[in-house]
Structure formats: structure tokens, C-alpha cells
CSV table of C-alpha atoms in Angstrom, one decimal:
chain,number,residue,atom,x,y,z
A,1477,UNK,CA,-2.5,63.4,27.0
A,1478,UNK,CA,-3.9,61.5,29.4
A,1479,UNK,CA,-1.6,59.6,32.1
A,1480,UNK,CA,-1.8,57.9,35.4
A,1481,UNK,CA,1.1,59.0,37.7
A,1482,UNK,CA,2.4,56.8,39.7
A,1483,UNK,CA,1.7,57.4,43.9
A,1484,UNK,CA,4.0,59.7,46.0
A,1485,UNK,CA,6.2,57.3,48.0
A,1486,UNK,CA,7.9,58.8,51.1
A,1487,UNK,CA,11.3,58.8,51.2
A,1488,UNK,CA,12.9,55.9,52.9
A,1489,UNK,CA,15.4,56.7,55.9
A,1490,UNK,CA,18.7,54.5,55.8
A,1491,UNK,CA,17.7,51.6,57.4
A,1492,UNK,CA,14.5,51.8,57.0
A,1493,UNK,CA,11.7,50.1,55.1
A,1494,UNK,CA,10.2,51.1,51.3
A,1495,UNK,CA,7.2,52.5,51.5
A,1496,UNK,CA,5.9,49.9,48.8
A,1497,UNK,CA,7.4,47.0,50.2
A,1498,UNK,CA,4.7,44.4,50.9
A,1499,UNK,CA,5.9,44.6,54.9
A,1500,UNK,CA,5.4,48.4,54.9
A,1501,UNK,CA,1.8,47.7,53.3
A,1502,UNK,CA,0.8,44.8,54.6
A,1503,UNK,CA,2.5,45.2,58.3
A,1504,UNK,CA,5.1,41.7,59.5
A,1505,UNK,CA,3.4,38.3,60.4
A,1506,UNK,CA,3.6,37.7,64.1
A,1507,UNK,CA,6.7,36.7,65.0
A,1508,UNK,CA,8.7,38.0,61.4
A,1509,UNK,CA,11.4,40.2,62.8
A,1510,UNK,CA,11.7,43.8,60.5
A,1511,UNK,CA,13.7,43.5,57.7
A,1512,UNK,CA,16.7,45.4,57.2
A,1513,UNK,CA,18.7,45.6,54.3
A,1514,UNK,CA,19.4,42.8,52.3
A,1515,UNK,CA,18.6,39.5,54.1
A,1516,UNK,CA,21.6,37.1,54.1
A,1517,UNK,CA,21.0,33.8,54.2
A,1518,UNK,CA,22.0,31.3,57.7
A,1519,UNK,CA,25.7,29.7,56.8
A,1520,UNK,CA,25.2,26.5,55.9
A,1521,UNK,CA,26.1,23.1,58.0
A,1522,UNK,CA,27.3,19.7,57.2
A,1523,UNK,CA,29.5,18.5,54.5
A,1524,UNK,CA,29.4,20.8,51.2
A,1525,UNK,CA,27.7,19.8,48.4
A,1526,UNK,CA,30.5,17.9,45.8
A,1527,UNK,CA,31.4,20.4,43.0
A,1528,UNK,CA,32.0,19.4,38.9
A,1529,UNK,CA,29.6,19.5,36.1
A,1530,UNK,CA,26.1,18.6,36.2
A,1531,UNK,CA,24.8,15.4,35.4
A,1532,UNK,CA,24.0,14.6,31.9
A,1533,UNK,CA,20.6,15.4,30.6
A,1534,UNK,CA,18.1,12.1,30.5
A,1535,UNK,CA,14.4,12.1,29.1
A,1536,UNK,CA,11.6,10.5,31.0
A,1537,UNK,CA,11.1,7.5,30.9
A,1538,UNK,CA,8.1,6.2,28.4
A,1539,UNK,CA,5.2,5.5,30.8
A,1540,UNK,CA,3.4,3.5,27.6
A,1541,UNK,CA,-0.2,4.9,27.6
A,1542,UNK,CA,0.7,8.1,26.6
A,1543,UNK,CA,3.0,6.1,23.6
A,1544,UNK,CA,1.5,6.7,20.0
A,1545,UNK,CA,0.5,2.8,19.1
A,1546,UNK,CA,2.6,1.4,15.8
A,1547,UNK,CA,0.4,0.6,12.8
A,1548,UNK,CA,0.0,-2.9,11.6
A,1549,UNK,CA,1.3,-3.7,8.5
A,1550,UNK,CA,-0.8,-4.3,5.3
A,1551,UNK,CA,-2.3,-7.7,4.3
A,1552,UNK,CA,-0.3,-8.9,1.9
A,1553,UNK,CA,-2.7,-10.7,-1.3
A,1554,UNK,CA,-1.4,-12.6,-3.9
A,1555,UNK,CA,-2.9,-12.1,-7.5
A,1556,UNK,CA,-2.0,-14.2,-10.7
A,1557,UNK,CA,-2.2,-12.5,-13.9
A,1558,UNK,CA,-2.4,-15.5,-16.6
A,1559,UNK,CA,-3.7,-15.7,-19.9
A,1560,UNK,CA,-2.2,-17.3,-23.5
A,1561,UNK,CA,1.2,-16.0,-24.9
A,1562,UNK,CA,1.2,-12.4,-26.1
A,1563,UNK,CA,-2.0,-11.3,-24.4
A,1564,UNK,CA,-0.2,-8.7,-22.4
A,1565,UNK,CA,0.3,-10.3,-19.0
A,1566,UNK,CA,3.7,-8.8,-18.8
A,1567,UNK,CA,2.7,-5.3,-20.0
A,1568,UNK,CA,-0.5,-5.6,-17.1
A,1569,UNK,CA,1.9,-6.2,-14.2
A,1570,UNK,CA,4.4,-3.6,-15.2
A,1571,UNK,CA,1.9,-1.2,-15.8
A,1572,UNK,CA,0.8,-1.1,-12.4
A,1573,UNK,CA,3.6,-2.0,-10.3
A,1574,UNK,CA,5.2,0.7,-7.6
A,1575,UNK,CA,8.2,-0.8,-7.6
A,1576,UNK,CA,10.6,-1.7,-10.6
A,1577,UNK,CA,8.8,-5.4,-11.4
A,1578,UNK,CA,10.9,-8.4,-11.7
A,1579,UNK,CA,10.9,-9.7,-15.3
A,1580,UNK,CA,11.9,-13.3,-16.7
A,1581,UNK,CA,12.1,-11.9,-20.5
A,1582,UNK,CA,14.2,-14.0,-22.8
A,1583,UNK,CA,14.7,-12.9,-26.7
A,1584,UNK,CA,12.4,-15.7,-29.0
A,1585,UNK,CA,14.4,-16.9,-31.7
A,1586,UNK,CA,14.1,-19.0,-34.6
A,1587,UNK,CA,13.2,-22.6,-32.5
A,1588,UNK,CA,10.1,-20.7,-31.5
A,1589,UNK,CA,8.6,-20.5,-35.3
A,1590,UNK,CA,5.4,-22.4,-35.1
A,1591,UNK,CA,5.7,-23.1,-31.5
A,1592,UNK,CA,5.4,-19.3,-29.8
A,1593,UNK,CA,2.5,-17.5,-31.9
A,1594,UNK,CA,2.2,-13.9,-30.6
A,1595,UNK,CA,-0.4,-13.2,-33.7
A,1596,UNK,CA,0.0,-11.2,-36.4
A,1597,UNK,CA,-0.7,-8.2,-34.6
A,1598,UNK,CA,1.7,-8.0,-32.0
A,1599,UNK,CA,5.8,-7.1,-32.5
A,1600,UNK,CA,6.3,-9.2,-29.5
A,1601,UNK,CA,9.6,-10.7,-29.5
A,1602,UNK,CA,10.8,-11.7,-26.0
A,1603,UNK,CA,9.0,-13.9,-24.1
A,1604,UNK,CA,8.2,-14.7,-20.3
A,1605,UNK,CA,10.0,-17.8,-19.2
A,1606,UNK,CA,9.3,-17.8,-15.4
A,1607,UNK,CA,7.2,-14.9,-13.8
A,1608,UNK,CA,6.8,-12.4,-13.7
A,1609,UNK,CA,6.5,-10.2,-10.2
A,1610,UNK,CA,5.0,-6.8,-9.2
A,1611,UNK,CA,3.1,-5.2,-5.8
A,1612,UNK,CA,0.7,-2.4,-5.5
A,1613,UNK,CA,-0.2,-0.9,-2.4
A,1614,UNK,CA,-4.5,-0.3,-2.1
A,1615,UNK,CA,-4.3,1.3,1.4
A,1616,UNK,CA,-2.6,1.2,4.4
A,1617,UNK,CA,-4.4,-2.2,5.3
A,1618,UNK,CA,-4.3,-4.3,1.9
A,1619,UNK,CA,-0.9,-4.9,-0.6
A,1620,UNK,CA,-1.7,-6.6,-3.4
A,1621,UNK,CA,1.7,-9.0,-4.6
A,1622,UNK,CA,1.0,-10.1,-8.4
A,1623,UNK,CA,2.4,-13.0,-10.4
A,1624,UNK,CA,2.4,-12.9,-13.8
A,1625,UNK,CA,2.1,-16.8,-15.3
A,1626,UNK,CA,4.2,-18.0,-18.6
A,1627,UNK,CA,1.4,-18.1,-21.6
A,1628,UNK,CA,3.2,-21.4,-23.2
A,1629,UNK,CA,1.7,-24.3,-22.3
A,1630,UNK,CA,5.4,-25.9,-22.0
A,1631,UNK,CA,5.5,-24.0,-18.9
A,1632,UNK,CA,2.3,-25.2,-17.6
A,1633,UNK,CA,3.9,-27.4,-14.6
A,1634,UNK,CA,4.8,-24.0,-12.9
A,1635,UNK,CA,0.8,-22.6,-12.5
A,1636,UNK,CA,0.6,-25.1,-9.6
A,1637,UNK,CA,3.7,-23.5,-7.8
A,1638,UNK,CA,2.8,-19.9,-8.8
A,1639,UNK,CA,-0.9,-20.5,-7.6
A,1640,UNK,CA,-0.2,-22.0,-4.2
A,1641,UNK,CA,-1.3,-19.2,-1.9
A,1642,UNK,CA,-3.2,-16.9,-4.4
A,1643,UNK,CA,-6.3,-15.6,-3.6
A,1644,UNK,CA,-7.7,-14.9,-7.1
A,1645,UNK,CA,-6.7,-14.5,-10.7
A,1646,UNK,CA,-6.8,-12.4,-14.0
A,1647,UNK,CA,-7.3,-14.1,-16.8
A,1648,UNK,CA,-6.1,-11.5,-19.4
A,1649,UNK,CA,-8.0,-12.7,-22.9
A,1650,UNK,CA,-7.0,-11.2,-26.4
A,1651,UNK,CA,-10.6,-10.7,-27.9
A,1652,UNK,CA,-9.0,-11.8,-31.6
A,1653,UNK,CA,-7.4,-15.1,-30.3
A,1654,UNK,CA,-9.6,-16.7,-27.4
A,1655,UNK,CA,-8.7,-20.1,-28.1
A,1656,UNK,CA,-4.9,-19.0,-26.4
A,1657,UNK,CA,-6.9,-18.8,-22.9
A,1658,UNK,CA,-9.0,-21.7,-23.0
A,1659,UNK,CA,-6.2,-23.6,-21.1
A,1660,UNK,CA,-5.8,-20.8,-18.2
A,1661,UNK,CA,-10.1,-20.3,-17.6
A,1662,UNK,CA,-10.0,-24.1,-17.6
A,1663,UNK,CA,-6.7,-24.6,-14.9
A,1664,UNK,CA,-8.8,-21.9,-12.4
A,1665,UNK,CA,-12.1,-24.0,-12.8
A,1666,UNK,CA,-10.6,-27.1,-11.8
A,1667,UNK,CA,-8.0,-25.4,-8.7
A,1668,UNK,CA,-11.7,-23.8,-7.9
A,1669,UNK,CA,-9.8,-20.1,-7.6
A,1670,UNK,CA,-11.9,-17.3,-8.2
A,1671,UNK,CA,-10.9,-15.3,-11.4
A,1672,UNK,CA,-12.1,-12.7,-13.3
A,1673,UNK,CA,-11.2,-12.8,-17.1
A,1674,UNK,CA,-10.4,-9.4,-18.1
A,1675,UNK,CA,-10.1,-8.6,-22.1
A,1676,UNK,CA,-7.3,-6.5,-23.3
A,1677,UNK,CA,-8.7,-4.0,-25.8
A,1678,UNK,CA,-5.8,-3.7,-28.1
A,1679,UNK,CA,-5.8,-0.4,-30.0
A,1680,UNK,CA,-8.4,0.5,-28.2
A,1681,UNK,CA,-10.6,-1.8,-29.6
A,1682,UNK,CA,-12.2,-5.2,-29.2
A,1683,UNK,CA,-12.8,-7.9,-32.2
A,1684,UNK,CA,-16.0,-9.1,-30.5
A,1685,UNK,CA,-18.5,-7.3,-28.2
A,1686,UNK,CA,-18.3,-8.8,-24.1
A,1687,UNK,CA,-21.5,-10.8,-24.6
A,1688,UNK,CA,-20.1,-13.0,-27.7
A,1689,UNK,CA,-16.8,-13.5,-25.8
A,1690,UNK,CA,-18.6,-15.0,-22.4
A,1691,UNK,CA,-20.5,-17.2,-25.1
A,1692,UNK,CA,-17.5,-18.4,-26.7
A,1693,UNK,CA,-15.9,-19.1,-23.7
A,1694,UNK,CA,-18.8,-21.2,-22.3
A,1695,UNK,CA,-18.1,-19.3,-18.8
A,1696,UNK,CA,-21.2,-18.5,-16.4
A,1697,UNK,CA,-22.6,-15.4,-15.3
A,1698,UNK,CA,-20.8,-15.6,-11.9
A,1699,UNK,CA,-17.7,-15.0,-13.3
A,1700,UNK,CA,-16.5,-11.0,-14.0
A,1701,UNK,CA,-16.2,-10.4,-17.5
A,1702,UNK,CA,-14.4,-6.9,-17.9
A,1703,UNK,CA,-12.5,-4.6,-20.8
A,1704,UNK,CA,-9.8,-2.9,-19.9
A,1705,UNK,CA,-6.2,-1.5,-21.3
A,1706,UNK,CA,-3.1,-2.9,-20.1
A,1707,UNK,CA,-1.3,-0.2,-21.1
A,1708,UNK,CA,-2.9,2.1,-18.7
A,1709,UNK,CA,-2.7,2.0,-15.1
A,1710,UNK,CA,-5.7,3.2,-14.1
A,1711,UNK,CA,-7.5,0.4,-16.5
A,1712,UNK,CA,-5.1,-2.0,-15.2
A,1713,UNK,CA,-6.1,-0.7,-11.5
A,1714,UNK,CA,-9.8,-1.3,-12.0
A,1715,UNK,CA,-9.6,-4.9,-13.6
A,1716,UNK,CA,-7.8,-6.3,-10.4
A,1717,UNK,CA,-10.2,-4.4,-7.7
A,1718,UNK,CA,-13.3,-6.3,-9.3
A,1719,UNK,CA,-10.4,-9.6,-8.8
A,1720,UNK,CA,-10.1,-8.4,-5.0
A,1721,UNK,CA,-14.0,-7.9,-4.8
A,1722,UNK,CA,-14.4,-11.8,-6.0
A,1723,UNK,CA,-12.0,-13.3,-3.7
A,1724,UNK,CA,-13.4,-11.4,-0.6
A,1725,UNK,CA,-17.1,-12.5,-2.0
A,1726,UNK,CA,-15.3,-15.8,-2.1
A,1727,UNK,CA,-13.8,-15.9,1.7
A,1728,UNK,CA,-17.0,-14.4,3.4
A,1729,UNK,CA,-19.2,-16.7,1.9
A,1730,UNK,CA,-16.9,-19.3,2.6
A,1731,UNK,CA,-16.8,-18.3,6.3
A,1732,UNK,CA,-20.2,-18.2,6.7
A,1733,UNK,CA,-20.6,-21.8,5.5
């Protein structure tokens, strides 16, 4: 087995130094009287240090540079979601909201025969009487806050409160009763807020293709026409980026004027 042994140190006399030490090596620096023993240490002068517990433990300070900068909150956007009674403006914010959204749902009664149509197809029976409220967070620089509009046209007088602020809309359209949204395509026309109108395929399904709805609702080619489900979150997702992607259209062209 192979070993390396360690060198044969003489034995060292009482008094004496170790034949390792560094002085018998080495040899003393000029002056350094030979060491002896143990060296004790000169007794100390002047007062003696106080005596009790050591002082409490404090970090260092925060110089600032080295600091980790805080990052800026998100843009808050506001987004209506309008559209005629029934169309599912309700069932669009809820479906994409993070949070638990803030409802105005009151149960329709009897009064509301002939008055509150929610078509034959729907089993609708509360109804929006305020807002509706929701947010959705797109990335750490952009939050998108939506309003959801009352579809009755008794409640028209609120649009103007609700729309102060908003950066764009979504019109939401039910393909079988587009005469319910005239009144909300023609309210963003005149306030000159972009919108995208964005038809609600119920069942799956639409009762006339894209190209015959932008025809019947006389609107031009600058304005998104999109399907989408507002049942489904992703669907629901898609229809308001294209809402985003018209307002920001809308404020660089504007700032370039």
C-alpha cells in the first residue's frame, strides 16, 4: 500500500523550540526575541472594557442601488360590454372575470310581460338593473375593468355614466334578434367610442352568416365583426383582445394627429 510518511522531527528539549515551528524553519525576524512556551499576552492598561451582553444585532443599512426596484402597477382599461336584453352581456363578464363579479340581477315578474322580451329561446328570468362589474388581468402591464350595460332601453340614461372613461366597447349581438342592438351600435357611433360588435353563437350556432349580419346592421368595414361563445372563457377572452386592439389603433392614430 502505498503511503507517504510523515518527516522525522527531532525531539524537542523542554524549553526549546519544535522542530516544525515556522521559527525553527524559517529562523526569527531581526529583532523577534525566541519564543518560549506559550506567549502571554502584555497586561492590559486603562479602564476595562464595560461588561453585559452584547449589543443587539442590526442589518446594514439599504444603500439603494443594490435595492431590487418595485414594479409599476398595471394600466387599468375600462371595457363596456352592451348589447339588447338577453344577449348574454351578464353571462360574457362572468365568464371571464378573476374575481367573483358584481351582479345587479333582479327576478322579472309579471309587469315585465311585453316590456322585457328575452326571446323565445332563452329561460332568462332575472334581469340586469344596474351593471354589471368584472376585471381580468392581461399581463403584468395592462388590467382590463369591464362594465356590463342594462339591455332595456328604460335604463338608457345610465350608458353615459357607465361610458365616461371607457376606452372601447362590446357590442354583444344575438344573430336571431339584431333589431335588440340597433340602439347600443348606434349610442357608440354618436359618443365616437371604438367598439367591436361581437355575435353570441347560441348553441353553437348562428341564424345568419357574419357577412348578412354587418349588412343588416348597416356598419362599415372598420368596425370588428367577430363570433364568439359567452359561455366560454377563452371565446369570451378573444372577443375583447380584438376590443383592446381597436382602442390602441384608436389612441396611436389619435396621437399621431
Amino acid at each position: 500500500m502505498d503511503f507517504v510518511r510523515s518527516p522525522e522531527w527531532p525531539v524537542v528539549p523542554i524549553g526549546g523550540l519544535a522542530g516544525n515551528s515556522a521559527t525553527a524553519r524559517y529562523g526569527a525576524g531581526p529583532g523577534t526575541p525566541p519564543a518560549s512556551g506559550r506567549a502571554s499576552a502584555p497586561p492590559p492598561t486603562g479602564p476595562l472594557p464595560p461588561t453585559g451582553p452584547p449589543p443587539p444585532y442590526r442589518p446594514p443599512a439599504d444603500t439603494g442601488p443594490t435595492s431590487r426596484p418595485s414594479a409599476a402597477p398595471p394600466v387599468p382599461v375600462k371595457i363596456l360590454v352592451a348589447g339588447g336584453f338577453g344577449v348574454g352581456k351578464t353571462t360574457t363578464v362572468g365568464a371571464i372575470s378573476e374575481i367573483a363579479p358584481l351582479t345587479t340581477e333582479a327576478e322579472m315578474t309579471s309587469a315585465g310581460i311585453g316590456v322585457d322580451d328575452p326571446g323565445a329561446r332563452s329561460n332568462k328570468t332575472t334581469t340586469t338593473v344596474a351593471m354589471d362589474f368584472g376585471c381580468v388581468t392581461i399581463d403584468r402591464s395592462l388590467k382590463l375593468y369591464l362594465f356590463g350595460t342594462p339591455g332595456q332601453s328604460r335604463f338608457g340614461f345610465m350608458w353615459e355614466d357607465l361610458a365616461r372613461g371607457a376606452l372601447g366597447a362590446l357590442v354583444v349581438v344575438d344573430s336571431a334578434r339584431l333589431d335588440d342592438c340597433f340602439p347600443a351600435i348606434d349610442f357608440f357611433e354618436r359618443a365616437g367610442l371604438p367598439f367591436v360588435v361581437g355575435v353570441n353563437a347560441f348553441d353553437g350556432r348562428l341564424a345568419l352568416e357574419l357577412g348578412e349580419i354587418r349588412w343588416a346592421l348597416a356598419i362599415g368595414d372598420h368596425v370588428p365583426l367577430v363570433q364568439f361563445d359567452a359561455r366560454d372563457r377563452l371565446s369570451v377572452r378573444d372577443a375583447l383582445l380584438v376590443v383592446l386592439d381597436r382602442a390602441l389603433d384608436r389612441a396611436t392614430r389619435d396621437r399621431k394627429a
